[in-house]
Amino acid sequence: MGSMTGRLRGRQHEVNDGNSSGRLLASVSRWHGARLWWGLPILLALLWLAGLTSVVSYPGLPSPPEITIWLMPATRYARDIAAALTVGSIVVGGLLMSPGSIRVLGWARRWAAAWLALVLLGLVLTRSEVEALSPIDALAPGSLLPLLVGEIVGRVFLSQVVALIAIIAITWAIERRQAPLGSRSGPLSAWSAGRILAGLCAVLAVGAAAAPAFVGHAGLHDSHSAATVSLLIHIAAVSIWVGGLAVVVALGRVDPQSARGVLRGFSVLALWCVILIAETGLLNASLRLSLPSEFIGTLYGSLIIGKAVLLGWLVALGYRQRRRVIDPLAGVGADGSDPMMRTLARYASWEFGIMGLAIALSVALARIGPAPAEIATGTYSPVALAVLAIGLPLLLAWLPGVRSVDRPSAAGFAQSNPRPRRRAGMIRRILPWLSSHSELPAVILLVVVADVAGLQAINAILGDQLGTIVGVIAIVGAGWLWATCTPSKQGWSGVVVVMAGWPVVMWVNSLGQVASLDPGVRMTVASVIAVEIALGAKLLRGRTHDSRRDVLERETGAFGQDATRESKAVIR
């Protein structure tokens, strides 16, 4: 086994570097990967707003303890993060890197141990919730064994435990074993043996990460096999993408050269993961929700729209990251730093925060479950309105290749627009004017949202389903017009108008909803607060950017004047 481990990395000091690798990964997580955990408080707040953290009591029936209700989603969130980091460490360290890395496989072993502990805790909490027992009473082994063997939920937990124990044992053997293995057959067979063991660990890790799909809303019924298979692929792709990115960023801090070597291959793998995530997510959404009104009228559908928009933001960030990071001209600086890795870490820090929020929405969706189609009557939930009117338009205006208006003149707009000839002449003339009067697009957005969602004007003419489709297009279009005009120097007034008018629009929207269908006053207030915070951050960021740009223009102008004077003096 010694020759196999030596050829897995080619550096003997990594074999004895287990303790330092754990500290290094902890340091990296503290600065960058720690944003993956930002979704945990958002998850708990979302479940509290939806009323899913309160214990429901029925006469004559026991109820699970409140601590179980709170710990179940938190444990699942932490389990998903640990699973993604384990899968990413194995895929990057054992399959993508050439030669493989003992250090990264050591990270996989530690995260697999944390994952195993969270799986065991989840098993105890699942029994506590199902049988209405305290977590201490749920530890009784007499009833745990029948659950593990006789129920599909228990068999899923058991398969995860077995797979994780095997992963820990294999990675420990690769890291610690010193006996020469494969010396008779030569280096090639020893390298192949190590690659096979890493591939086996990857299969076990991906399978264990995707196993919870069998106990979801789709996996409990044989007729939903398509939803189960698509969810399996969805979870596997998410684990590889999220965990792989975290490991590449961590590797960039401890071994920039190895990270540079694996970055291009992981970028291709991440692209395929994104394609699978989008396809399987669309399939799962269509299998659970069949009407357009279900997506905008229920909390479950609104969260699905939110996940789709978050995926769009991740794709846009990934595109810009690929354009700016994977550059053959970037190299290691004189001080030992790597500009490519610094840029990667900067973009990845934003991606980790969005990924954490997306994982939180996934856990919340599993706890909420699809709502009956009968309750979707064309009304708009406050979450859906925030996503469609604010989140999605800001993404469309920020997409690579779609630049905002920086100058109110038509010539300035033509220079800032990468494809001005493809736009109609009227639009080229109107948008620069609107950018200098951004209050008007803001008022248009508020009026459209109030008319479509609050007064239900389009639904009254076209019906619930067709009216929903047309209304969503109108809201997104008005939002895009507003978001395209706000990045200009005069755009701050448009942001302020939306901040002032959004609470009023939400109040108008709540008037048109039936009280029993409304997601609740807490959800409405929380969505308003979230929009205000997001717009406030955009306003502050825009003002800071304008101030820096003005300073740069003044400095550049002063430098140009000095250069002109010097040139004239030389001529004289």
Short mmCIF file of C-alpha atoms in Angstrom, two decimals, residues 91-493:
data_model
loop_
_atom_site.label_atom_id
_atom_site.label_comp_id
_atom_site.label_asym_id
_atom_site.label_seq_id
_atom_site.Cartn_x
_atom_site.Cartn_y
_atom_site.Cartn_z
CA VAL A 91 -13.82 13.75 -6.40
CA VAL A 92 -11.17 16.47 -6.44
CA GLY A 93 -8.47 14.74 -4.40
CA GLY A 94 -8.93 11.23 -5.75
CA LEU A 95 -10.18 11.63 -9.30
CA LEU A 96 -9.47 15.07 -10.74
CA MET A 97 -6.00 15.69 -9.34
CA SER A 98 -3.14 13.94 -11.10
CA PRO A 99 -1.51 12.57 -9.07
CA GLY A 100 -4.07 12.35 -6.30
CA SER A 101 -3.71 14.16 -2.99
CA ILE A 102 -3.37 12.42 0.36
CA ARG A 103 -4.11 15.73 2.06
CA VAL A 104 -7.46 16.19 0.32
CA LEU A 105 -8.44 12.56 0.97
CA GLY A 106 -7.68 13.27 4.63
CA TRP A 107 -10.19 16.11 4.45
CA ALA A 108 -12.71 13.64 3.02
CA ARG A 109 -12.16 11.26 5.94
CA ARG A 110 -12.77 13.98 8.53
CA TRP A 111 -15.89 15.30 6.83
CA ALA A 112 -17.14 11.73 6.41
CA ALA A 113 -16.79 11.25 10.17
CA ALA A 114 -18.81 14.43 10.78
CA TRP A 115 -21.36 13.26 8.22
CA LEU A 116 -21.65 9.90 9.99
CA ALA A 117 -22.31 11.60 13.33
CA LEU A 118 -25.01 13.77 11.74
CA VAL A 119 -26.64 10.73 10.09
CA LEU A 120 -26.83 8.97 13.46
CA LEU A 121 -28.28 12.10 15.05
CA GLY A 122 -30.80 12.36 12.22
CA LEU A 123 -31.85 8.75 12.80
CA VAL A 124 -32.53 9.45 16.47
CA LEU A 125 -34.43 12.66 15.69
CA THR A 126 -36.48 10.92 12.98
CA ARG A 127 -37.63 8.29 15.44
CA SER A 128 -38.31 11.03 18.01
CA GLU A 129 -40.51 12.91 15.51
CA VAL A 130 -42.36 9.89 14.12
CA GLU A 131 -43.04 8.17 17.44
CA ALA A 132 -43.39 11.39 19.50
CA LEU A 133 -40.54 10.49 21.84
CA SER A 134 -37.89 12.59 23.46
CA PRO A 135 -34.45 12.30 21.85
CA ILE A 136 -33.18 10.45 24.92
CA ASP A 137 -35.98 7.88 24.77
CA ALA A 138 -35.45 7.50 21.02
CA LEU A 139 -31.95 6.14 21.73
CA ALA A 140 -33.36 2.86 23.03
CA PRO A 141 -31.75 0.12 20.88
CA GLY A 142 -34.70 -2.23 21.23
CA SER A 143 -36.85 -0.20 18.85
CA LEU A 144 -34.07 1.22 16.67
CA LEU A 145 -33.19 -2.19 15.20
CA PRO A 146 -36.71 -2.88 13.81
CA LEU A 147 -36.71 0.63 12.32
CA LEU A 148 -33.38 0.06 10.59
CA VAL A 149 -34.42 -3.28 9.12
CA GLY A 150 -38.16 -3.13 8.58
CA GLU A 151 -38.78 0.44 7.34
CA ILE A 152 -37.51 2.14 4.19
CA VAL A 153 -36.47 5.18 6.23
CA GLY A 154 -34.34 2.98 8.48
CA ARG A 155 -32.81 1.12 5.55
CA VAL A 156 -31.75 4.41 3.98
CA PHE A 157 -30.06 5.44 7.22
CA LEU A 158 -28.40 2.03 7.50
CA SER A 159 -27.05 2.20 3.96
CA GLN A 160 -25.58 5.62 4.67
CA VAL A 161 -23.91 4.40 7.85
CA VAL A 162 -22.35 1.41 6.08
CA ALA A 163 -21.14 3.52 3.15
CA LEU A 164 -19.61 6.15 5.42
CA ILE A 165 -17.81 3.58 7.54
CA ALA A 166 -16.35 2.10 4.36
CA ILE A 167 -15.25 5.55 3.14
CA ILE A 168 -13.57 6.32 6.46
CA ALA A 169 -11.79 2.97 6.46
CA ILE A 170 -10.57 3.23 2.86
CA THR A 171 -9.31 6.80 3.16
CA TRP A 172 -7.66 5.98 6.48
CA ALA A 173 -5.89 3.02 4.90
CA ILE A 174 -4.69 5.13 1.97
CA GLU A 175 -3.37 7.77 4.34
CA ARG A 176 -1.76 5.57 7.00
CA ARG A 177 -0.80 2.25 5.43
CA GLN A 178 2.95 1.96 4.64
CA ALA A 179 3.27 -1.64 3.34
CA PRO A 180 4.53 -1.77 -0.28
CA LEU A 181 1.69 -2.73 -2.59
CA GLY A 182 1.95 -3.16 -6.33
CA SER A 183 5.78 -3.07 -6.45
CA ARG A 184 5.95 -6.29 -8.43
CA SER A 185 3.63 -5.06 -11.15
CA GLY A 186 5.29 -1.66 -11.41
CA PRO A 187 4.09 1.90 -10.81
CA LEU A 188 1.29 1.77 -13.36
CA SER A 189 -0.67 -0.93 -11.56
CA ALA A 190 -0.10 0.77 -8.21
CA TRP A 191 -1.50 4.04 -9.59
CA SER A 192 -4.47 2.20 -11.09
CA ALA A 193 -5.20 0.55 -7.74
CA GLY A 194 -5.24 3.92 -6.01
CA ARG A 195 -7.51 5.35 -8.69
CA ILE A 196 -9.89 2.41 -8.30
CA LEU A 197 -10.06 2.89 -4.52
CA ALA A 198 -10.74 6.61 -4.99
CA GLY A 199 -13.44 5.82 -7.54
CA LEU A 200 -15.01 3.34 -5.11
CA CYS A 201 -15.06 6.01 -2.40
CA ALA A 202 -16.63 8.47 -4.85
CA VAL A 203 -19.40 6.01 -5.76
CA LEU A 204 -20.10 5.29 -2.09
CA ALA A 205 -20.11 8.99 -1.18
CA VAL A 206 -22.38 10.05 -4.04
CA GLY A 207 -24.75 7.17 -3.32
CA ALA A 208 -24.91 8.00 0.37
CA ALA A 209 -25.52 11.68 -0.39
CA ALA A 210 -28.37 10.89 -2.79
CA ALA A 211 -29.95 8.14 -0.66
CA PRO A 212 -32.40 10.51 1.13
CA ALA A 213 -34.27 10.86 -2.18
CA PHE A 214 -35.91 7.51 -1.39
CA VAL A 215 -37.59 8.92 1.74
CA GLY A 216 -38.77 12.24 0.28
CA HIS A 217 -42.23 13.16 -0.89
CA ALA A 218 -41.62 11.25 -4.12
CA GLY A 219 -39.71 8.27 -2.80
CA LEU A 220 -42.48 6.97 -0.55
CA HIS A 221 -44.65 5.90 -3.50
CA ASP A 222 -43.76 3.44 -6.25
CA SER A 223 -45.70 5.47 -8.83
CA HIS A 224 -43.26 8.37 -8.44
CA SER A 225 -40.16 6.57 -9.68
CA ALA A 226 -39.38 9.32 -12.19
CA ALA A 227 -39.35 11.94 -9.46
CA THR A 228 -37.17 9.72 -7.27
CA VAL A 229 -34.58 9.10 -9.99
CA SER A 230 -34.45 12.76 -10.97
CA LEU A 231 -34.06 13.76 -7.32
CA LEU A 232 -31.19 11.27 -6.96
CA ILE A 233 -29.38 12.86 -9.89
CA HIS A 234 -30.21 16.33 -8.60
CA ILE A 235 -28.72 15.71 -5.13
CA ALA A 236 -25.63 14.00 -6.57
CA ALA A 237 -24.92 16.91 -8.93
CA VAL A 238 -25.41 19.48 -6.17
CA SER A 239 -23.03 17.60 -3.86
CA ILE A 240 -20.29 17.39 -6.50
CA TRP A 241 -20.65 21.05 -7.48
CA VAL A 242 -20.86 22.60 -4.02
CA GLY A 243 -18.31 20.36 -2.35
CA GLY A 244 -15.92 20.43 -5.30
CA LEU A 245 -15.86 24.22 -5.40
CA ALA A 246 -15.21 24.43 -1.66
CA VAL A 247 -12.33 21.96 -1.92
CA VAL A 248 -10.78 23.73 -4.92
CA VAL A 249 -10.87 27.05 -3.04
CA ALA A 250 -9.37 25.39 0.04
CA LEU A 251 -6.68 23.77 -2.07
CA GLY A 252 -5.90 27.12 -3.64
CA ARG A 253 -4.87 28.48 -0.26
CA VAL A 254 -2.60 25.59 0.70
CA ASP A 255 -1.33 24.44 -2.73
CA PRO A 256 -2.03 26.99 -5.48
CA GLN A 257 -0.18 25.06 -8.17
CA SER A 258 -2.27 21.92 -7.67
CA ALA A 259 -5.44 24.00 -7.57
CA ARG A 260 -4.52 25.67 -10.86
CA GLY A 261 -3.99 22.24 -12.42
CA VAL A 262 -7.39 20.94 -11.36
CA LEU A 263 -9.38 24.12 -11.92
CA ARG A 264 -10.05 23.73 -15.62
CA GLY A 265 -11.18 20.11 -15.28
CA PHE A 266 -13.46 20.99 -12.37
CA SER A 267 -14.92 23.89 -14.36
CA VAL A 268 -16.07 21.43 -17.04
CA LEU A 269 -17.45 19.07 -14.39
CA ALA A 270 -19.29 21.96 -12.71
CA LEU A 271 -20.88 22.90 -16.04
CA TRP A 272 -22.30 19.41 -16.44
CA CYS A 273 -23.51 19.48 -12.83
CA VAL A 274 -25.34 22.77 -13.49
CA ILE A 275 -27.01 21.28 -16.56
CA LEU A 276 -28.15 18.24 -14.58
CA ILE A 277 -29.36 20.40 -11.70
CA ALA A 278 -31.42 22.60 -14.02
CA GLU A 279 -32.93 19.67 -15.93
CA THR A 280 -33.78 17.55 -12.90
CA GLY A 281 -35.05 20.55 -10.97
CA LEU A 282 -37.39 21.45 -13.82
CA LEU A 283 -38.61 17.85 -14.02
CA ASN A 284 -39.23 17.63 -10.27
CA ALA A 285 -41.09 20.93 -10.25
CA SER A 286 -43.33 19.86 -13.15
CA LEU A 287 -44.13 16.55 -11.44
CA ARG A 288 -45.16 18.22 -8.19
CA LEU A 289 -46.86 21.37 -9.49
CA SER A 290 -48.92 21.28 -12.65
CA LEU A 291 -50.58 24.73 -12.80
CA PRO A 292 -48.89 28.13 -13.24
CA SER A 293 -50.93 29.54 -10.36
CA GLU A 294 -49.38 26.96 -8.00
CA PHE A 295 -45.93 28.46 -8.49
CA ILE A 296 -46.92 31.99 -7.53
CA GLY A 297 -49.83 31.31 -5.16
CA THR A 298 -48.29 28.81 -2.73
CA LEU A 299 -45.23 29.01 -0.52
CA TYR A 300 -43.89 25.75 -1.97
CA GLY A 301 -44.07 27.08 -5.53
CA SER A 302 -42.60 30.44 -4.52
CA LEU A 303 -39.58 28.74 -2.99
CA ILE A 304 -39.09 26.73 -6.19
CA ILE A 305 -39.03 30.00 -8.16
CA GLY A 306 -36.55 31.34 -5.62
CA LYS A 307 -34.28 28.32 -6.11
CA ALA A 308 -34.40 28.79 -9.88
CA VAL A 309 -33.39 32.45 -9.56
CA LEU A 310 -30.57 31.52 -7.18
CA LEU A 311 -29.34 28.98 -9.73
CA GLY A 312 -29.37 31.75 -12.34
CA TRP A 313 -27.23 33.94 -10.08
CA LEU A 314 -24.80 31.07 -9.58
CA VAL A 315 -24.56 30.46 -13.33
CA ALA A 316 -23.87 34.17 -13.95
CA LEU A 317 -21.20 34.24 -11.24
CA GLY A 318 -19.68 31.05 -12.60
CA TYR A 319 -19.54 32.50 -16.11
CA ARG A 320 -17.77 35.63 -14.95
CA GLN A 321 -15.51 33.54 -12.76
CA ARG A 322 -14.51 31.38 -15.72
CA ARG A 323 -13.84 34.45 -17.87
CA ARG A 324 -11.66 36.13 -15.26
CA VAL A 325 -10.04 33.24 -13.37
CA ILE A 326 -9.20 30.60 -15.95
CA ASP A 327 -6.68 32.79 -17.72
CA PRO A 328 -3.42 31.26 -18.95
CA LEU A 329 -1.63 34.56 -18.38
CA ALA A 330 -2.35 34.61 -14.64
CA GLY A 331 0.52 33.32 -12.55
CA VAL A 332 2.04 33.29 -9.10
CA GLY A 333 3.12 36.70 -7.86
CA ALA A 334 6.51 37.63 -6.50
CA ASP A 335 5.24 37.36 -2.92
CA GLY A 336 4.08 33.78 -3.47
CA SER A 337 0.43 34.74 -3.88
CA ASP A 338 -1.64 33.58 -6.81
CA PRO A 339 -3.86 36.21 -8.48
CA MET A 340 -6.01 33.50 -10.04
CA MET A 341 -6.71 31.88 -6.68
CA ARG A 342 -7.48 35.24 -5.07
CA THR A 343 -9.99 36.03 -7.78
CA LEU A 344 -11.47 32.54 -7.48
CA ALA A 345 -11.84 32.93 -3.72
CA ARG A 346 -13.52 36.32 -4.13
CA TYR A 347 -16.13 34.99 -6.55
CA ALA A 348 -16.52 31.74 -4.62
CA SER A 349 -17.30 33.61 -1.40
CA TRP A 350 -20.42 35.01 -3.06
CA GLU A 351 -21.25 31.64 -4.56
CA PHE A 352 -21.00 29.94 -1.17
CA GLY A 353 -23.50 32.35 0.33
CA ILE A 354 -25.97 31.75 -2.51
CA MET A 355 -25.40 27.99 -2.34
CA GLY A 356 -26.09 28.01 1.39
CA LEU A 357 -29.35 29.86 0.78
CA ALA A 358 -30.32 27.40 -1.96
CA ILE A 359 -29.66 24.43 0.34
CA ALA A 360 -31.77 26.12 3.01
CA LEU A 361 -34.64 26.44 0.53
CA SER A 362 -34.26 22.76 -0.39
CA VAL A 363 -34.54 21.68 3.23
CA ALA A 364 -37.52 24.00 3.71
CA LEU A 365 -39.23 22.52 0.64
CA ALA A 366 -38.79 19.03 2.08
CA ARG A 367 -40.42 20.14 5.33
CA ILE A 368 -43.26 22.10 3.70
CA GLY A 369 -44.36 19.71 0.96
CA PRO A 370 -46.50 20.54 -2.09
CA ALA A 371 -49.81 22.25 -1.41
CA PRO A 372 -53.09 21.04 -2.98
CA ALA A 373 -53.75 22.58 -6.38
CA GLU A 374 -57.20 23.73 -5.28
CA ILE A 375 -55.81 26.47 -3.02
CA ALA A 376 -53.98 28.22 -5.89
CA THR A 377 -56.56 30.67 -7.24
CA GLY A 378 -54.31 33.13 -9.06
CA THR A 379 -53.20 35.11 -6.02
CA TYR A 380 -49.54 36.04 -5.56
CA SER A 381 -47.59 35.16 -2.45
CA PRO A 382 -45.27 37.90 -1.12
CA VAL A 383 -42.25 35.65 -1.63
CA ALA A 384 -43.11 35.14 -5.31
CA LEU A 385 -43.58 38.87 -5.84
CA ALA A 386 -40.21 39.66 -4.24
CA VAL A 387 -38.48 37.13 -6.48
CA LEU A 388 -40.28 38.03 -9.71
CA ALA A 389 -40.25 41.82 -9.32
CA ILE A 390 -36.85 42.32 -7.65
CA GLY A 391 -34.62 39.24 -7.66
CA LEU A 392 -35.09 38.02 -11.23
CA PRO A 393 -34.95 41.49 -12.88
CA LEU A 394 -31.73 42.33 -11.05
CA LEU A 395 -30.26 39.08 -12.37
CA LEU A 396 -31.36 39.82 -15.93
CA ALA A 397 -29.87 43.31 -15.76
CA TRP A 398 -26.60 41.95 -14.32
CA LEU A 399 -26.14 39.03 -16.70
CA PRO A 400 -22.80 38.96 -18.54
CA GLY A 401 -23.07 40.85 -21.81
CA VAL A 402 -26.04 42.96 -20.58
CA ARG A 403 -24.62 46.20 -19.27
CA SER A 404 -26.49 48.94 -17.55
CA VAL A 405 -26.76 52.55 -18.65
CA ASP A 406 -23.97 54.73 -17.29
CA ARG A 407 -24.67 57.93 -19.23
CA PRO A 408 -28.00 59.51 -20.11
CA SER A 409 -26.99 60.27 -23.68
CA ALA A 410 -27.81 58.03 -26.59
CA ALA A 411 -24.14 57.86 -27.53
CA GLY A 412 -23.21 56.80 -24.03
CA PHE A 413 -25.85 54.10 -24.05
CA ALA A 414 -24.61 52.84 -27.42
CA GLN A 415 -21.08 52.61 -26.02
CA SER A 416 -22.15 50.80 -22.85
CA ASN A 417 -24.42 48.38 -24.70
CA PRO A 418 -22.39 45.54 -26.29
CA ARG A 419 -25.01 44.91 -29.01
CA PRO A 420 -26.79 48.21 -29.71
CA ARG A 421 -27.65 47.39 -33.30
CA ARG A 422 -29.92 44.54 -32.30
CA ARG A 423 -32.17 46.85 -30.32
CA ALA A 424 -34.85 48.95 -31.88
CA GLY A 425 -34.04 52.59 -32.38
CA MET A 426 -36.87 53.67 -30.12
CA ILE A 427 -35.56 51.59 -27.22
CA ARG A 428 -32.07 53.05 -27.67
CA ARG A 429 -33.52 56.52 -27.41
CA ILE A 430 -35.88 55.83 -24.50
CA LEU A 431 -33.64 53.85 -22.15
CA PRO A 432 -30.99 56.56 -21.72
CA TRP A 433 -33.72 59.07 -20.91
CA LEU A 434 -35.34 56.69 -18.44
CA SER A 435 -31.98 56.07 -16.78
CA SER A 436 -31.73 59.77 -16.00
CA HIS A 437 -35.32 59.74 -14.68
CA SER A 438 -35.30 56.39 -12.86
CA GLU A 439 -38.26 57.41 -10.71
CA LEU A 440 -40.54 56.70 -13.67
CA PRO A 441 -39.49 53.02 -14.14
CA ALA A 442 -39.80 52.58 -10.37
CA VAL A 443 -43.35 53.91 -10.38
CA ILE A 444 -44.20 51.72 -13.39
CA LEU A 445 -42.95 48.67 -11.51
CA LEU A 446 -45.00 49.46 -8.42
CA VAL A 447 -48.13 50.15 -10.45
CA VAL A 448 -47.78 46.92 -12.45
CA VAL A 449 -47.27 44.82 -9.31
CA ALA A 450 -50.22 46.44 -7.54
CA ASP A 451 -52.48 46.08 -10.58
CA VAL A 452 -51.52 42.51 -11.49
CA ALA A 453 -51.12 40.99 -8.02
CA GLY A 454 -53.26 43.16 -5.77
CA LEU A 455 -56.20 44.15 -7.97
CA GLN A 456 -56.10 40.96 -10.08
CA ALA A 457 -56.98 42.96 -13.21
CA ILE A 458 -55.43 40.54 -15.73
CA ASN A 459 -56.83 37.44 -14.03
CA ALA A 460 -60.31 38.94 -14.13
CA ILE A 461 -60.06 39.17 -17.93
CA LEU A 462 -58.01 36.11 -18.93
CA GLY A 463 -58.71 33.70 -16.09
CA ASP A 464 -56.44 32.34 -13.37
CA GLN A 465 -53.93 30.32 -15.41
CA LEU A 466 -53.51 32.43 -18.55
CA GLY A 467 -53.77 35.58 -16.46
CA THR A 468 -50.98 34.26 -14.22
CA ILE A 469 -48.66 33.72 -17.19
CA VAL A 470 -49.34 37.17 -18.65
CA GLY A 471 -49.10 38.79 -15.23
CA VAL A 472 -45.74 37.20 -14.48
CA ILE A 473 -44.39 38.41 -17.83
CA ALA A 474 -45.65 41.93 -17.09
CA ILE A 475 -44.10 41.97 -13.60
CA VAL A 476 -40.73 40.64 -14.80
CA GLY A 477 -40.72 43.06 -17.73
CA ALA A 478 -41.44 46.08 -15.53
CA GLY A 479 -38.81 44.87 -13.08
CA TRP A 480 -36.25 44.51 -15.86
CA LEU A 481 -36.93 48.06 -17.05
CA TRP A 482 -36.41 49.37 -13.53
CA ALA A 483 -33.29 47.24 -12.87
CA THR A 484 -31.72 48.29 -16.19
CA CYS A 485 -32.08 51.99 -15.39
CA THR A 486 -30.98 51.95 -11.73
CA PRO A 487 -27.19 51.42 -12.20
CA SER A 488 -26.82 54.89 -13.73
CA LYS A 489 -25.64 57.84 -11.64
CA GLN A 490 -29.23 59.03 -11.30
CA GLY A 491 -30.54 55.53 -10.54
CA TRP A 492 -30.46 55.89 -6.76
CA SER A 493 -33.77 57.77 -6.82
#
